[in-house]
Coordinates of C-alpha atoms in Angstrom, one line a residue:
Chain A
M1 CA 0.0 0.0 0.0
T2 CA 2.9 2.3 -0.6
A3 CA 2.8 5.0 -3.2
A4 CA 5.5 3.3 -5.3
V5 CA 3.3 0.3 -6.2
Q6 CA 0.8 0.9 -9.0
P7 CA -2.7 0.5 -7.5
M8 CA -4.9 -2.3 -8.8
V9 CA -7.9 -0.1 -8.8
E10 CA -7.8 3.7 -8.8
A11 CA -10.9 5.9 -8.8
R12 CA -10.7 9.6 -8.9
N13 CA -13.7 11.9 -8.7
V14 CA -16.0 9.2 -10.1
H15 CA -19.5 10.4 -10.8
K16 CA -22.5 8.3 -12.0
S17 CA -26.0 9.4 -12.7
F18 CA -29.1 7.5 -13.7
G19 CA -31.1 10.2 -15.5
H20 CA -31.5 13.0 -13.0
L21 CA -30.5 10.8 -10.0
E22 CA -26.9 11.2 -9.1
V23 CA -25.8 8.0 -7.4
L24 CA -22.1 8.6 -7.1
K25 CA -21.0 12.1 -6.3
G26 CA -17.2 12.0 -6.7
V27 CA -15.7 8.8 -5.3
D28 CA -11.9 8.6 -4.7
L29 CA -10.5 5.2 -3.9
Q30 CA -7.3 3.2 -4.2
V31 CA -6.9 -0.6 -3.9
A32 CA -3.4 -2.0 -3.8
P33 CA -2.5 -5.3 -5.4
G34 CA -3.3 -8.1 -3.0
E35 CA -5.5 -5.9 -0.9
V36 CA -8.9 -7.1 0.3
M37 CA -11.3 -4.2 0.6
T38 CA -14.8 -4.3 1.9
L39 CA -17.3 -1.7 1.0
L40 CA -20.0 -1.0 3.6
G41 CA -22.9 1.3 3.5
P42 CA -26.7 1.5 3.7
S43 CA -28.7 0.5 0.7
G44 CA -28.7 3.2 -1.9
S45 CA -25.3 4.5 -0.9
G46 CA -23.9 3.7 -4.3
K47 CA -21.6 0.9 -3.3
S48 CA -23.0 -1.7 -5.7
T49 CA -23.0 0.8 -8.5
F50 CA -19.4 1.6 -7.8
L51 CA -18.5 -2.1 -8.0
R52 CA -20.3 -2.5 -11.3
L53 CA -18.4 0.5 -12.7
I54 CA -15.2 -1.3 -12.1
N55 CA -15.9 -3.9 -14.9
H56 CA -18.0 -1.5 -16.9
L57 CA -21.4 -3.2 -16.3
E58 CA -22.4 0.4 -15.7
T59 CA -21.0 3.3 -17.7
L60 CA -19.2 6.2 -16.1
T61 CA -20.7 9.7 -16.2
S62 CA -17.5 11.5 -15.5
G63 CA -14.2 10.9 -13.6
R64 CA -11.3 8.6 -13.9
L65 CA -11.4 4.9 -13.1
S66 CA -8.6 2.5 -13.9
V67 CA -7.7 -1.1 -13.2
D68 CA -4.1 -2.0 -13.3
G69 CA -3.2 1.3 -14.8
Q70 CA -5.7 1.0 -17.7
L71 CA -8.8 3.1 -17.9
V72 CA -12.0 1.0 -17.7
G73 CA -14.2 1.1 -20.8
Y74 CA -12.7 4.3 -22.2
R75 CA -9.6 5.7 -24.0
E76 CA -8.4 9.1 -23.0
D77 CA -7.7 11.5 -25.8
R78 CA -7.0 15.3 -25.3
G79 CA -8.9 15.5 -22.0
R80 CA -11.9 13.5 -23.1
L81 CA -13.0 9.9 -22.5
H82 CA -13.9 8.0 -25.7
E83 CA -15.9 4.8 -25.4
L84 CA -14.1 1.6 -26.3
R85 CA -15.4 -1.0 -28.7
E86 CA -17.1 -4.1 -27.4
A87 CA -14.2 -6.4 -28.1
E88 CA -11.8 -4.2 -26.1
I89 CA -14.3 -4.0 -23.2
A90 CA -14.7 -7.7 -23.2
R91 CA -10.9 -8.2 -23.1
M92 CA -10.8 -6.0 -20.0
R93 CA -13.6 -7.8 -18.3
A94 CA -12.0 -11.2 -18.9
Q95 CA -9.3 -10.1 -16.4
I96 CA -11.8 -9.1 -13.7
G97 CA -13.8 -11.8 -11.9
M98 CA -17.3 -10.9 -10.6
V99 CA -19.5 -12.8 -8.2
F100 CA -23.2 -11.7 -8.0
Q101 CA -25.7 -11.6 -5.1
R102 CA -28.0 -14.0 -7.0
F103 CA -25.2 -16.3 -8.4
H104 CA -26.4 -16.1 -12.0
L105 CA -25.1 -19.5 -12.9
F106 CA -26.0 -20.7 -16.4
P107 CA -28.9 -23.1 -15.6
H108 CA -28.7 -25.0 -18.9
M109 CA -25.1 -26.0 -18.3
T110 CA -23.6 -28.5 -15.8
V111 CA -21.3 -27.2 -13.1
L112 CA -18.3 -28.2 -15.2
Q113 CA -19.6 -26.4 -18.3
N114 CA -20.4 -23.3 -16.2
V115 CA -16.8 -23.2 -15.1
T116 CA -15.2 -24.1 -18.5
C117 CA -17.4 -22.2 -20.9
A118 CA -15.5 -18.8 -20.7
P119 CA -11.9 -20.2 -20.6
I120 CA -12.8 -22.3 -23.7
G121 CA -14.9 -19.7 -25.5
V122 CA -13.2 -16.5 -24.6
K123 CA -9.6 -17.4 -24.0
G124 CA -9.5 -20.2 -26.5
E125 CA -8.1 -22.8 -24.1
S126 CA -8.4 -26.5 -25.0
R127 CA -11.1 -28.4 -23.3
D128 CA -8.6 -30.6 -21.5
V129 CA -6.7 -27.7 -19.9
A130 CA -9.9 -25.9 -19.0
E131 CA -11.5 -28.9 -17.4
Q132 CA -8.4 -29.8 -15.4
R133 CA -8.3 -26.3 -13.9
A134 CA -12.1 -26.3 -13.4
I135 CA -11.9 -29.6 -11.5
A136 CA -9.0 -28.2 -9.4
L137 CA -11.0 -25.0 -8.6
L138 CA -14.1 -27.0 -7.8
D139 CA -12.1 -29.1 -5.5
Q140 CA -10.7 -26.0 -3.8
V141 CA -14.3 -24.8 -3.1
G142 CA -15.3 -28.2 -1.9
L143 CA -17.5 -29.2 -4.8
S144 CA -15.5 -31.8 -6.7
D145 CA -18.4 -34.3 -6.4
K146 CA -20.8 -31.9 -8.1
V147 CA -19.0 -31.6 -11.4
R148 CA -21.8 -33.2 -13.5
A149 CA -24.7 -31.7 -11.6
Y150 CA -26.9 -28.9 -12.9
P151 CA -27.1 -25.7 -10.8
Q152 CA -30.7 -26.2 -10.0
S153 CA -29.9 -29.3 -8.0
L154 CA -27.5 -27.4 -5.7
S155 CA -28.1 -25.4 -2.6
G156 CA -27.6 -21.6 -2.7
G157 CA -24.2 -21.9 -0.9
Q158 CA -23.0 -24.5 -3.4
Q159 CA -24.2 -22.4 -6.3
Q160 CA -22.3 -19.4 -5.1
R161 CA -19.2 -21.5 -4.6
V162 CA -19.5 -22.6 -8.2
A163 CA -19.9 -19.0 -9.2
I164 CA -16.6 -18.2 -7.5
A165 CA -14.9 -21.1 -9.2
R166 CA -16.4 -19.9 -12.6
A167 CA -14.9 -16.4 -12.1
L168 CA -11.5 -17.8 -10.9
A169 CA -11.3 -20.1 -14.0
M170 CA -10.5 -17.0 -16.1
Q171 CA -7.5 -16.4 -13.8
P172 CA -8.5 -12.8 -13.0
K173 CA -6.2 -10.3 -11.4
L174 CA -9.1 -8.8 -9.5
M175 CA -12.2 -10.2 -8.0
L176 CA -15.4 -8.2 -7.3
F177 CA -18.1 -9.6 -4.9
D178 CA -21.5 -7.9 -5.0
E179 CA -23.2 -8.9 -1.7
P180 CA -22.2 -12.6 -2.3
T181 CA -24.0 -13.9 0.8
S182 CA -27.1 -11.7 0.9
A183 CA -29.3 -14.2 -1.0
L184 CA -28.3 -17.2 1.2
D185 CA -30.0 -18.9 4.0
P186 CA -28.1 -18.1 7.2
E187 CA -26.7 -21.6 7.6
L188 CA -25.1 -21.5 4.1
V189 CA -23.3 -18.1 4.6
G190 CA -20.3 -19.7 6.3
E191 CA -19.3 -22.0 3.5
V192 CA -19.2 -19.1 1.0
L193 CA -17.2 -16.9 3.4
D194 CA -14.8 -19.7 3.9
A195 CA -14.1 -20.0 0.2
M196 CA -13.6 -16.2 0.1
R197 CA -11.3 -16.3 3.1
D198 CA -9.1 -19.0 1.3
L199 CA -9.1 -16.8 -1.8
A200 CA -8.0 -13.7 0.3
A201 CA -5.2 -15.8 1.9
S202 CA -3.9 -16.8 -1.6
G203 CA -3.2 -13.1 -2.3
M204 CA -6.0 -12.2 -4.6
T205 CA -7.0 -8.6 -4.9
M206 CA -10.7 -8.4 -3.8
I207 CA -13.4 -5.8 -3.4
V208 CA -16.3 -7.0 -1.4
V209 CA -19.6 -5.3 -1.0
T210 CA -21.1 -7.0 2.0
H211 CA -23.0 -6.7 5.3
E212 CA -20.9 -9.4 6.9
M213 CA -19.1 -7.5 9.6
G214 CA -17.3 -10.5 10.8
F215 CA -15.7 -10.9 7.4
A216 CA -14.8 -7.2 7.2
R217 CA -13.2 -7.4 10.6
E218 CA -11.2 -10.6 10.2
V219 CA -10.3 -10.8 6.5
A220 CA -10.3 -7.4 5.1
D221 CA -7.2 -5.2 4.9
S222 CA -9.3 -2.1 4.6
V223 CA -12.9 -1.0 5.1
V224 CA -14.6 1.8 3.2
F225 CA -17.9 3.2 4.4
M226 CA -20.0 4.9 1.7
D227 CA -23.2 6.9 2.1
G228 CA -25.1 9.2 -0.2
G229 CA -22.8 8.5 -3.1
V230 CA -19.5 9.5 -1.4
V231 CA -16.8 7.8 0.7
V232 CA -17.5 8.9 4.2
E233 CA -14.7 7.1 5.9
S234 CA -12.0 4.5 5.1
G235 CA -9.2 2.8 6.8
K236 CA -8.1 -0.3 8.6
P237 CA -11.0 -2.5 9.8
E238 CA -10.2 -2.1 13.5
Q239 CA -10.0 1.6 13.1
V240 CA -13.3 2.1 11.1
L241 CA -15.3 -0.6 12.8
R242 CA -14.1 0.1 16.4
D243 CA -13.6 3.8 16.4
P244 CA -15.5 5.4 13.6
Q245 CA -14.8 9.2 13.3
H246 CA -18.1 10.2 11.5
E247 CA -21.5 10.3 13.0
R248 CA -23.0 8.6 9.9
T249 CA -20.6 5.7 10.2
R250 CA -21.4 5.4 13.9
S251 CA -25.2 5.3 13.3
F252 CA -24.9 2.7 10.5
L253 CA -22.6 0.4 12.5
S254 CA -24.9 0.7 15.5
K255 CA -27.7 -0.7 13.4
V256 CA -25.8 -3.6 11.8
L257 CA -23.6 -4.8 14.7
Chain B
M1 CA -38.5 -38.4 11.0
A2 CA -42.3 -38.2 11.0
T3 CA -42.5 -40.1 14.3
S4 CA -39.9 -38.1 16.0
A5 CA -41.7 -34.9 14.9
A6 CA -44.9 -36.3 16.3
Q7 CA -43.3 -37.1 19.6
Q8 CA -41.8 -33.7 20.0
A9 CA -44.8 -31.8 18.9
P10 CA -47.3 -31.1 21.8
T11 CA -50.4 -32.9 20.9
P12 CA -53.4 -30.6 21.0
G13 CA -56.4 -32.1 22.8
A14 CA -54.2 -34.8 24.5
G15 CA -56.3 -36.8 26.9
A16 CA -59.3 -37.1 24.6
P17 CA -60.4 -40.6 23.6
P18 CA -57.9 -42.0 21.1
A19 CA -60.7 -43.0 18.6
A20 CA -61.5 -39.3 18.2
D21 CA -58.1 -38.7 16.6
D22 CA -58.6 -41.4 14.0
L23 CA -61.3 -39.8 11.8
P24 CA -61.8 -41.3 8.3
V25 CA -62.3 -38.9 5.4
V26 CA -65.4 -39.2 3.2
R27 CA -64.7 -37.7 -0.3
L28 CA -67.1 -35.2 -1.7
R29 CA -69.5 -36.8 -4.2
H30 CA -70.2 -35.3 -7.7
P31 CA -73.5 -36.6 -8.9
W32 CA -73.7 -34.0 -11.8
R33 CA -70.5 -35.4 -13.2
W34 CA -72.3 -38.7 -13.9
V35 CA -75.1 -36.8 -15.6
S36 CA -72.7 -35.0 -17.8
Y37 CA -71.0 -38.3 -18.7
G38 CA -74.4 -39.6 -19.7
V39 CA -75.3 -36.6 -21.9
I40 CA -71.9 -36.6 -23.7
A41 CA -72.1 -40.4 -24.3
V42 CA -75.5 -40.1 -25.9
L43 CA -74.3 -37.2 -28.2
A44 CA -71.2 -39.1 -29.1
A45 CA -73.2 -42.2 -30.0
M46 CA -75.5 -40.2 -32.2
F47 CA -72.5 -38.7 -34.0
L48 CA -70.8 -42.1 -34.5
H49 CA -74.1 -43.6 -35.7
S50 CA -74.4 -40.9 -38.4
L51 CA -70.8 -41.4 -39.5
V52 CA -71.5 -45.0 -40.2
S53 CA -75.1 -44.8 -41.5
N54 CA -74.9 -41.6 -43.6
P55 CA -73.8 -42.7 -47.1
N56 CA -72.9 -39.1 -48.0
F57 CA -69.6 -39.5 -46.1
G58 CA -68.5 -41.9 -48.8
W59 CA -66.1 -43.9 -46.7
D60 CA -65.4 -46.3 -49.5
V61 CA -64.3 -43.3 -51.7
V62 CA -62.1 -42.1 -48.8
G63 CA -60.5 -45.5 -48.6
E64 CA -60.0 -45.5 -52.3
Y65 CA -58.2 -42.2 -52.5
L66 CA -56.4 -42.1 -49.1
F67 CA -53.3 -43.8 -50.4
S68 CA -53.7 -42.8 -54.1
V69 CA -50.6 -41.5 -55.9
R70 CA -52.1 -38.0 -56.5
I71 CA -53.1 -37.5 -52.9
L72 CA -49.8 -38.8 -51.6
D73 CA -48.0 -36.6 -54.1
G74 CA -50.0 -33.6 -52.8
L75 CA -49.1 -34.6 -49.2
A76 CA -45.4 -34.7 -50.0
K77 CA -45.7 -31.2 -51.6
T78 CA -47.5 -29.9 -48.5
L79 CA -44.8 -31.3 -46.2
Q80 CA -42.0 -29.8 -48.4
L81 CA -43.7 -26.4 -48.6
T82 CA -44.3 -26.4 -44.8
A83 CA -40.7 -27.3 -44.1
I84 CA -39.1 -24.8 -46.5
A85 CA -41.5 -21.9 -45.5
M86 CA -40.8 -22.6 -41.8
L87 CA -37.1 -22.7 -42.4
L88 CA -37.2 -19.4 -44.2
G89 CA -39.4 -18.0 -41.5
I90 CA -37.0 -19.2 -38.7
V91 CA -33.9 -17.8 -40.3
L92 CA -35.5 -14.5 -41.2
G93 CA -37.3 -14.4 -37.9
V94 CA -34.1 -14.8 -35.8
A95 CA -32.6 -12.0 -37.9
L96 CA -35.6 -9.8 -37.4
A97 CA -35.7 -10.5 -33.6
V98 CA -32.0 -9.6 -33.2
M99 CA -32.4 -6.5 -35.3
R100 CA -35.5 -5.5 -33.2
L101 CA -33.4 -5.8 -30.0
S102 CA -30.4 -4.1 -31.5
D103 CA -29.0 -0.8 -30.2
N104 CA -28.8 0.4 -33.8
P105 CA -32.1 2.4 -34.4
A106 CA -31.9 1.9 -38.2
L107 CA -32.0 -1.9 -37.7
S108 CA -34.6 -1.9 -34.9
R109 CA -37.0 0.3 -36.8
T110 CA -36.6 -1.6 -40.1
S111 CA -37.5 -4.7 -38.2
W112 CA -40.5 -3.0 -36.6
L113 CA -41.7 -1.8 -40.0
Y114 CA -41.3 -5.3 -41.5
I115 CA -43.3 -6.9 -38.7
W116 CA -45.9 -4.2 -38.9
F117 CA -46.5 -4.7 -42.6
F118 CA -46.4 -8.5 -42.7
R119 CA -48.6 -9.0 -39.7
G120 CA -50.9 -6.2 -40.7
T121 CA -52.1 -7.7 -44.0
P122 CA -53.7 -11.1 -44.5
V123 CA -51.4 -13.9 -45.6
F124 CA -53.9 -14.8 -48.3
V125 CA -53.6 -11.4 -49.8
Q126 CA -49.8 -11.6 -49.6
L127 CA -49.9 -14.9 -51.4
L128 CA -52.0 -13.4 -54.2
F129 CA -49.5 -10.5 -54.5
W130 CA -46.6 -12.9 -54.9
G131 CA -48.7 -14.8 -57.5
F132 CA -49.4 -11.6 -59.5
I133 CA -46.1 -10.0 -58.9
S134 CA -45.3 -9.8 -62.6
A135 CA -48.2 -7.4 -63.0
L136 CA -46.3 -5.1 -60.6
Y137 CA -42.7 -5.7 -61.8
P138 CA -42.8 -7.4 -65.2
S139 CA -39.0 -7.8 -65.2
L140 CA -36.3 -8.0 -62.5
S141 CA -32.7 -6.9 -62.8
I142 CA -29.5 -6.7 -60.9
G143 CA -27.3 -3.7 -61.3
V144 CA -26.2 -0.3 -59.9
P145 CA -29.0 1.4 -58.0
F146 CA -30.7 3.9 -60.3
G147 CA -27.9 3.0 -62.8
P148 CA -27.2 0.4 -65.5
S149 CA -28.2 -3.3 -65.0
F150 CA -26.0 -6.3 -65.6
F151 CA -28.6 -9.0 -65.5
E152 CA -32.3 -8.9 -66.3
T153 CA -35.0 -11.6 -66.4
E154 CA -38.7 -11.8 -66.7
T155 CA -40.4 -12.0 -63.3
N156 CA -42.6 -14.9 -64.2
A157 CA -39.6 -17.0 -65.0
L158 CA -38.1 -16.3 -61.6
I159 CA -41.2 -16.2 -59.4
T160 CA -42.9 -19.5 -60.3
P161 CA -45.9 -20.7 -58.2
V162 CA -43.5 -22.7 -55.9
V163 CA -41.4 -19.6 -55.3
A164 CA -44.4 -17.4 -54.8
A165 CA -45.8 -19.9 -52.3
I166 CA -42.5 -20.1 -50.4
L167 CA -42.1 -16.3 -50.3
G168 CA -45.7 -15.6 -49.4
L169 CA -45.8 -18.1 -46.5
G170 CA -42.2 -17.7 -45.3
L171 CA -42.0 -13.9 -45.3
N172 CA -45.3 -13.8 -43.4
E173 CA -44.2 -16.5 -40.9
A174 CA -41.0 -14.6 -40.2
A175 CA -42.9 -11.6 -38.8
Y176 CA -44.8 -13.8 -36.3
L177 CA -41.7 -15.9 -35.4
A178 CA -39.7 -12.7 -34.9
E179 CA -42.1 -11.7 -32.1
I180 CA -42.0 -15.2 -30.6
F181 CA -38.1 -15.1 -30.6
R182 CA -38.0 -11.6 -29.2
G183 CA -40.3 -12.6 -26.4
G184 CA -38.1 -15.7 -25.7
I185 CA -34.9 -13.6 -25.6
Q186 CA -36.4 -11.0 -23.4
S187 CA -37.8 -13.6 -21.0
I188 CA -34.2 -14.5 -19.8
D189 CA -33.1 -12.7 -16.7
R190 CA -30.8 -9.8 -17.3
G191 CA -28.3 -11.3 -14.8
Q192 CA -27.5 -14.0 -17.2
T193 CA -26.2 -11.5 -19.7
E194 CA -24.3 -9.6 -17.0
A195 CA -22.7 -12.8 -15.7
A196 CA -21.6 -13.7 -19.2
Q197 CA -20.3 -10.1 -19.9
A198 CA -18.4 -10.2 -16.7
L199 CA -16.6 -13.3 -18.0
G200 CA -15.5 -11.4 -21.0
M201 CA -18.0 -12.8 -23.5
K202 CA -19.2 -10.7 -26.5
R203 CA -22.8 -10.1 -27.4
S204 CA -22.9 -12.7 -30.3
R205 CA -21.5 -15.4 -28.1
I206 CA -23.8 -14.5 -25.2
L207 CA -26.8 -14.8 -27.5
R208 CA -25.7 -18.1 -29.0
Q209 CA -24.3 -19.9 -25.8
I210 CA -26.2 -18.3 -22.9
I211 CA -29.5 -16.7 -24.0
M212 CA -30.8 -18.8 -26.9
P213 CA -30.4 -22.2 -25.3
Q214 CA -32.5 -20.9 -22.4
A215 CA -34.9 -19.0 -24.5
M216 CA -35.7 -22.1 -26.5
R217 CA -37.9 -23.3 -23.6
V218 CA -40.1 -20.3 -24.2
I219 CA -39.8 -20.3 -27.9
V220 CA -40.4 -24.0 -28.8
P221 CA -44.1 -24.4 -27.8
P222 CA -45.4 -21.4 -29.8
T223 CA -43.1 -22.2 -32.7
A224 CA -44.4 -25.7 -32.8
N225 CA -47.9 -24.3 -32.7
N226 CA -47.0 -22.0 -35.7
T227 CA -45.6 -25.0 -37.6
I228 CA -48.9 -26.9 -37.2
S229 CA -50.7 -23.7 -38.2
M230 CA -48.4 -23.4 -41.3
L231 CA -49.1 -27.0 -42.3
K232 CA -52.7 -26.0 -42.7
T233 CA -52.1 -22.5 -44.1
T234 CA -50.3 -24.2 -47.0
S235 CA -53.8 -25.1 -48.2
L236 CA -54.3 -21.4 -49.2
V237 CA -51.6 -21.9 -51.8
S238 CA -54.2 -23.8 -53.9
V239 CA -55.1 -20.3 -55.3
L240 CA -51.6 -20.2 -56.9
S241 CA -52.4 -23.6 -58.7
F242 CA -49.6 -25.2 -56.7
P243 CA -50.5 -28.9 -56.3
E244 CA -50.3 -29.3 -52.6
L245 CA -52.6 -31.7 -50.6
L246 CA -55.8 -29.6 -50.8
Y247 CA -55.4 -28.7 -54.4
A248 CA -54.7 -32.3 -55.3
A249 CA -58.0 -33.2 -53.6
Q250 CA -59.8 -30.4 -55.4
L251 CA -58.5 -31.5 -58.8
I252 CA -59.9 -35.0 -58.2
Y253 CA -63.3 -33.9 -57.0
S254 CA -63.7 -31.3 -59.8
V255 CA -63.9 -34.2 -62.1
S256 CA -65.6 -36.9 -60.0
F257 CA -67.8 -34.6 -57.9
E258 CA -67.0 -36.6 -54.8
T259 CA -66.4 -33.4 -52.9
I260 CA -67.1 -34.5 -49.3
P261 CA -65.1 -37.8 -49.4
L262 CA -62.0 -36.0 -50.8
L263 CA -62.2 -33.2 -48.3
I264 CA -62.3 -35.9 -45.6
T265 CA -59.3 -37.6 -47.2
A266 CA -57.3 -34.4 -47.1
S267 CA -58.4 -33.7 -43.5
I268 CA -57.3 -37.2 -42.4
W269 CA -53.8 -36.5 -43.7
Y270 CA -53.7 -33.0 -42.0
L271 CA -54.7 -34.7 -38.7
V272 CA -52.1 -37.4 -39.1
V273 CA -49.3 -35.0 -39.7
T274 CA -50.4 -32.7 -36.9
S275 CA -50.4 -35.6 -34.5
V276 CA -46.8 -36.5 -35.6
L277 CA -45.7 -32.9 -35.1
T278 CA -47.3 -32.8 -31.7
V279 CA -45.2 -35.8 -30.6
G280 CA -42.1 -34.2 -32.0
Q281 CA -42.9 -31.0 -30.0
Y282 CA -43.0 -33.1 -26.8
Y283 CA -39.5 -34.5 -27.4
I284 CA -38.1 -31.1 -28.4
E285 CA -39.5 -29.5 -25.2
R286 CA -38.2 -32.3 -23.1
H287 CA -34.7 -31.8 -24.6
Y288 CA -34.7 -28.1 -23.6
S289 CA -35.8 -28.7 -20.1
R290 CA -33.3 -31.4 -19.3
S291 CA -31.5 -29.3 -16.7
D292 CA -34.6 -29.5 -14.6
R293 CA -34.5 -33.2 -14.5
L294 CA -31.0 -33.5 -12.9
E295 CA -30.0 -35.6 -15.9
G296 CA -26.9 -37.7 -15.7
L297 CA -27.7 -38.9 -12.3
G298 CA -30.6 -41.3 -13.0
R299 CA -33.4 -41.9 -10.5
F300 CA -31.3 -43.3 -7.7
G301 CA -28.6 -40.7 -8.2
R302 CA -31.3 -38.1 -7.9
L303 CA -32.4 -39.5 -4.6
A304 CA -28.9 -39.6 -3.4
A305 CA -28.4 -36.0 -4.4
L306 CA -31.4 -34.9 -2.5
Q307 CA -30.2 -36.8 0.6
R308 CA -26.8 -35.3 0.3
R309 CA -28.3 -31.9 0.1
R310 CA -30.2 -32.5 3.3
T311 CA -27.1 -33.8 5.0
V312 CA -25.2 -30.6 4.1
T313 CA -28.0 -28.5 5.5
D314 CA -28.1 -30.5 8.7
L315 CA -24.3 -30.2 9.1
G316 CA -24.5 -26.5 8.6
Q317 CA -27.1 -26.2 11.3
D318 CA -25.0 -28.4 13.7
A319 CA -22.0 -26.2 13.1
R320 CA -24.0 -23.2 14.3

């Protein structure tokens, strides 16, 4: 987290509006390589929108957002941002893994096909190579016996672990998690958090939008609290969670803890 | 499990005589159902009796022509026309649906205009237009727009009755299928597209690999329905003097005057083919819903999977 290292994600004065509704009002953030950052905040604070901007699922209104030194979705030319072509955007996204709240596994494919379809179709890997890595990844998240099952036959926790394996199969340099445990029954949250904890331990750069305070406290390197489209407070987990400086952070934490 | 639940649950009214808990159920009786069965049976018997006793049906004539060369030839032409027109409709329909959903306003509006026109006029009128197209454009040519032409031919040589029939039916069908395909594509959750985009897939691949295979479940039943409808709509083509099944029957009865028996003959074949198509539809639908049936596990594997799922849940609860 020293200034000498190029940040994995860098946001400067990021604005995003949907019509007249301004959701992000100038967000500044830096995520170092290997850092695990959790984004906290009440619903409507803009944290999910910010996450979706990082792989260009939402388009920027203004500002500067780069991943690994490259602007996301745009090319800068004489002080303006020009939209990139679909192929270029797809190439950027292939390096960023994303896990969604509602899993979004492909229901017509088996677990193995879900995990191998992008490496084969997008990266042009051979079926053998892709399947070997897929099986290793599924083993890593504890699902090696579900290789031939269809998503529908799996529990929510199992589906989310497949979704993590599917994202990892592209060998991304950054992983985004959009409330990965919010759609799960309480008893299934642990297995998904365990998989994420292992991933964090392996050195992956991760940005996690979550309401799991335990995960934020134990796994995250940094915690960012957003409200009303701006970053209110950020820092080490023990500092932000134990001793919040802002009233808004204090009142949010008092409700969720 | 049931017994343990019963033991744990506090029994309401415990202490009452045990016989009171053991009440048999008397099912509701439906006397009017029996009356309706009776009425329908009488009507059916009357109809069947008339089928056999009324000589105007001419069953012997039906039997004579059912497998005759001219009828079977007409049937073959009907099947070919149905297949080719549907194929044209499907290919063009997919293109129109994709155009309609495109970000490019020129494409999306062109598609809208096409669908508006071809759905807005009767297919019978469209068939007549194609049949009389030479009255509108006596010759067709290929060349520079508004400039010289390199190749020119008479319209009647190019648009024969077969071509007119295929164009008339296929272009009309495309408009309807385009709407069915668009509905199917739009029925898929937006999250599927986002998940595929996040993996670095491009739009064309997402449509082919992710959206269409899922949309097929929504698309197949109405498309099969339209195929059956097309089979029968081909009979309109008799106005173009194209010898499909109905026209073959008409040619025969215009000489022999056995109108009713030949219409019955044609109807029997339409019914037979429709029945075959219905069976085909069942298998296609089954194919596209295979992920629901936990395929690859078999019945016992499926039970085991359910049991394992329960175990995982139980363990999770224990851990808490």
